[in-house]
Amino acid sequence: PRHLRHLLRTTPTIAPVPHRSLLYVSGSQCSEFLNGILATSVPKPARGPFFTTILHPQGRVLHDAIVYTKKDAKAQDGYIIEFDSRESEAPPLLQALKRFVLRSKVKIQDVSNDFDVWSIWGSEKEKSWDGTRQWNWARSGVVEPVWSEDEPWPWGSEELSIRDRRAVGMGRRVLVRKGDKPSESSTHETADHDTYTLHRMIHGVPEGIFDIPPMHATPMESNLDVMGGLDFRKGCYVGQELTVRTYHLGVLRKRIFPISVGDYSNASTSKGMPSSQSDIKPFYVEDLPPAERPRLRGTGKLLDTIQGVGLALLRLEHVDAVDKGILKFQIRSEDIGGRTWDIRHWWPDWWP
């Protein structure tokens, strides 16, 4: 949106990614082991890094995760799983994975103290692979990216690095030794982690426990299908049954949208933002005859904000009515003399 373009940072930039943990999975059977747990296919031999989802057996999201390749000391395939390190309702991932090892020839270790996570964007190099998307649609409203057959692997092939294709414009993501900076630091501006958070929210990318609440969020409502974190054609994996059933037989009623908060004609609106998890309610723009009023079922949910930009889980029927000028979104404080915030969503131009 025009009123937010001054926040969009397009110059070559590197920024640290906060609140991330790293687990290294290695061993001769690590590919088969992860293929039975992750919601995306894990090729053998490894072809490169990828974005994925770890689900609860009932199909709720435990973690959204980025998986990097890293050979072990015997030059065998190994993978580093990057995920949100903050405490949540989900069981600790290291313990959860170890429960599935049984007799598999797999070793799992925490390497969070060995690496830092950085995001890199704004380079001309990205434009060669970060372009227009193609999509597959299901009747349920689920959407899958279709990667070009000209690409050997859509997420890149470098160790400890991934093309962040969750959204057009996200750039790359790399692991570097603890305390170091990426090699691009000599040619890119270095920003702080809030700059990265703003960058991904403007691009409509949910990440971590506030945007995708563990044990509560469903993968398609959290846009994990659009971002390439689900495979609906692979064999059995944890949480597959409900996910595939929704794909074929369900109806998608909610999505996460990027939003702006407040009236941007006033620079002071960055202060006093509504709290996360506030209800976003639809209201009629004007008095309408009862026959023209859509039924206002349910509410949306504000997930997180930074500098007046955020992400929200919104009902698609409400979004449609707002786009038609029938409804508007607001958060209204329940306090005496409480504030009202206008919520404006938008459709990222790369979306299907």
Coordinates of N, CA and C in Angstrom, one line a residue, residues 7-15 119-133 135 147 154-155 162-173 188 195-205 227 348-351:
L7 N 8.3 2.4 4.4 CA 8.9 1.4 5.4 C 9.6 0.3 4.6
L8 N 9.4 0.1 3.3 CA 9.9 -1.0 2.6 C 11.4 -0.7 2.2
R9 N 12.2 -1.6 2.8 CA 13.7 -1.4 2.6 C 14.1 -2.2 1.4
T10 N 14.6 -1.6 0.3 CA 14.9 -2.3 -0.9 C 16.4 -2.3 -1.2
T11 N 17.2 -1.5 -0.4 CA 18.6 -1.5 -0.6 C 19.2 -2.8 -0.1
P12 N 20.4 -3.2 -0.6 CA 21.0 -4.5 -0.1 C 21.2 -4.4 1.4
T13 N 20.7 -5.4 2.1 CA 20.6 -5.4 3.6 C 20.9 -6.7 4.1
I14 N 21.6 -6.8 5.3 CA 21.6 -8.0 6.1 C 21.1 -7.7 7.5
A15 N 20.4 -8.6 8.1 CA 19.9 -8.4 9.4 C 19.8 -9.8 10.2
S119 N 19.4 -12.9 7.7 CA 18.6 -12.7 6.5 C 19.3 -11.7 5.6
I120 N 19.3 -12.0 4.3 CA 19.9 -11.1 3.3 C 19.0 -10.8 2.2
W121 N 18.8 -9.5 1.8 CA 17.8 -9.2 0.8 C 18.2 -7.9 0.1
G122 N 17.6 -7.6 -1.1 CA 17.8 -6.3 -1.8 C 18.9 -6.4 -2.9
S123 N 19.4 -7.6 -3.1 CA 20.5 -7.7 -4.1 C 19.9 -8.0 -5.5
E124 N 20.6 -7.5 -6.5 CA 20.2 -7.8 -7.9 C 20.2 -9.3 -8.2
K125 N 21.1 -10.0 -7.6 CA 21.2 -11.5 -7.8 C 19.9 -12.2 -7.6
E126 N 19.1 -11.8 -6.7 CA 17.9 -12.5 -6.3 C 16.9 -12.5 -7.5
K127 N 16.9 -11.5 -8.3 CA 15.9 -11.3 -9.3 C 16.0 -12.4 -10.4
S128 N 17.1 -13.1 -10.5 CA 17.3 -14.2 -11.5 C 16.4 -15.4 -11.1
W129 N 16.1 -15.6 -9.8 CA 15.3 -16.7 -9.4 C 14.0 -16.4 -8.6
D130 N 13.9 -15.1 -8.2 CA 12.8 -14.7 -7.4 C 11.8 -13.9 -8.2
G131 N 11.0 -14.6 -9.0 CA 10.1 -13.9 -9.9 C 8.6 -14.4 -9.8
T132 N 7.9 -14.3 -10.9 CA 6.5 -14.6 -10.9 C 6.3 -16.1 -10.5
R133 N 5.2 -16.4 -9.7 CA 4.9 -17.7 -9.2 C 3.8 -18.3 -10.1
W135 N 0.8 -21.5 -9.7 CA 0.0 -22.1 -8.6 C -0.9 -23.2 -9.0
W147 N 6.8 -25.1 -8.9 CA 8.2 -24.6 -9.2 C 8.5 -25.0 -10.6
P154 N 14.2 -25.6 -6.0 CA 13.8 -24.2 -5.9 C 14.4 -23.4 -4.8
W155 N 14.8 -24.1 -3.7 CA 15.3 -23.4 -2.5 C 16.9 -23.2 -2.6
I162 N 19.8 -20.8 2.2 CA 18.5 -21.1 1.5 C 18.0 -19.9 0.8
R163 N 17.4 -20.1 -0.4 CA 16.6 -19.1 -1.0 C 15.3 -19.0 -0.3
D164 N 15.0 -17.9 0.3 CA 13.8 -17.8 1.1 C 12.6 -17.5 0.2
R165 N 12.0 -18.5 -0.3 CA 11.0 -18.4 -1.3 C 9.6 -18.5 -0.7
R166 N 9.5 -18.2 0.6 CA 8.2 -18.1 1.2 C 7.4 -17.0 0.7
A167 N 8.1 -16.0 0.2 CA 7.4 -14.8 -0.5 C 8.4 -14.2 -1.4
V168 N 7.9 -13.6 -2.5 CA 8.8 -12.9 -3.4 C 9.3 -11.7 -2.7
G169 N 10.7 -11.5 -2.8 CA 11.3 -10.4 -2.2 C 11.9 -10.6 -0.8
M170 N 11.8 -11.9 -0.3 CA 12.3 -12.2 1.0 C 13.8 -12.3 1.0
G171 N 14.4 -12.6 -0.1 CA 15.9 -12.7 -0.2 C 16.4 -14.1 0.1
R172 N 17.5 -14.2 0.8 CA 18.1 -15.4 1.3 C 18.3 -15.4 2.8
R173 N 18.6 -16.6 3.3 CA 18.8 -16.8 4.7 C 20.0 -17.7 4.9
H188 N 26.7 -4.9 1.8 CA 25.3 -4.7 2.3 C 25.3 -3.9 3.6
T195 N 14.3 -4.8 12.0 CA 14.2 -4.5 10.5 C 13.9 -5.7 9.8
Y196 N 14.4 -6.9 10.2 CA 14.0 -8.1 9.5 C 12.5 -8.4 9.8
T197 N 12.1 -8.3 11.0 CA 10.7 -8.5 11.4 C 9.8 -7.7 10.6
L198 N 10.1 -6.4 10.4 CA 9.3 -5.5 9.6 C 9.3 -5.9 8.1
H199 N 10.5 -6.4 7.7 CA 10.6 -6.8 6.3 C 9.7 -8.0 6.0
R200 N 9.7 -9.0 6.8 CA 8.8 -10.2 6.6 C 7.3 -9.9 6.7
M201 N 7.0 -9.0 7.7 CA 5.6 -8.7 7.9 C 5.0 -7.9 6.7
I202 N 5.8 -7.0 6.2 CA 5.4 -6.2 5.0 C 5.2 -7.2 3.8
H203 N 6.0 -8.2 3.7 CA 5.8 -9.2 2.7 C 4.8 -10.3 3.0
G204 N 4.1 -10.2 4.1 CA 3.0 -11.1 4.4 C 3.5 -12.5 4.9
V205 N 4.6 -12.6 5.6 CA 5.2 -13.9 5.9 C 5.1 -14.1 7.4
M227 N 3.2 -20.8 1.1 CA 4.7 -20.5 1.3 C 5.5 -21.8 0.9
P348 N -0.8 -9.1 -0.7 CA 0.5 -9.0 -1.3 C 0.5 -9.3 -2.8
D349 N 1.2 -8.5 -3.6 CA 1.1 -8.6 -5.0 C 1.6 -9.9 -5.6
W350 N 2.4 -10.7 -4.8 CA 2.9 -11.9 -5.3 C 1.9 -13.1 -5.0
W351 N 0.9 -12.8 -4.2 CA -0.1 -13.9 -3.8 C -0.9 -14.4 -5.0

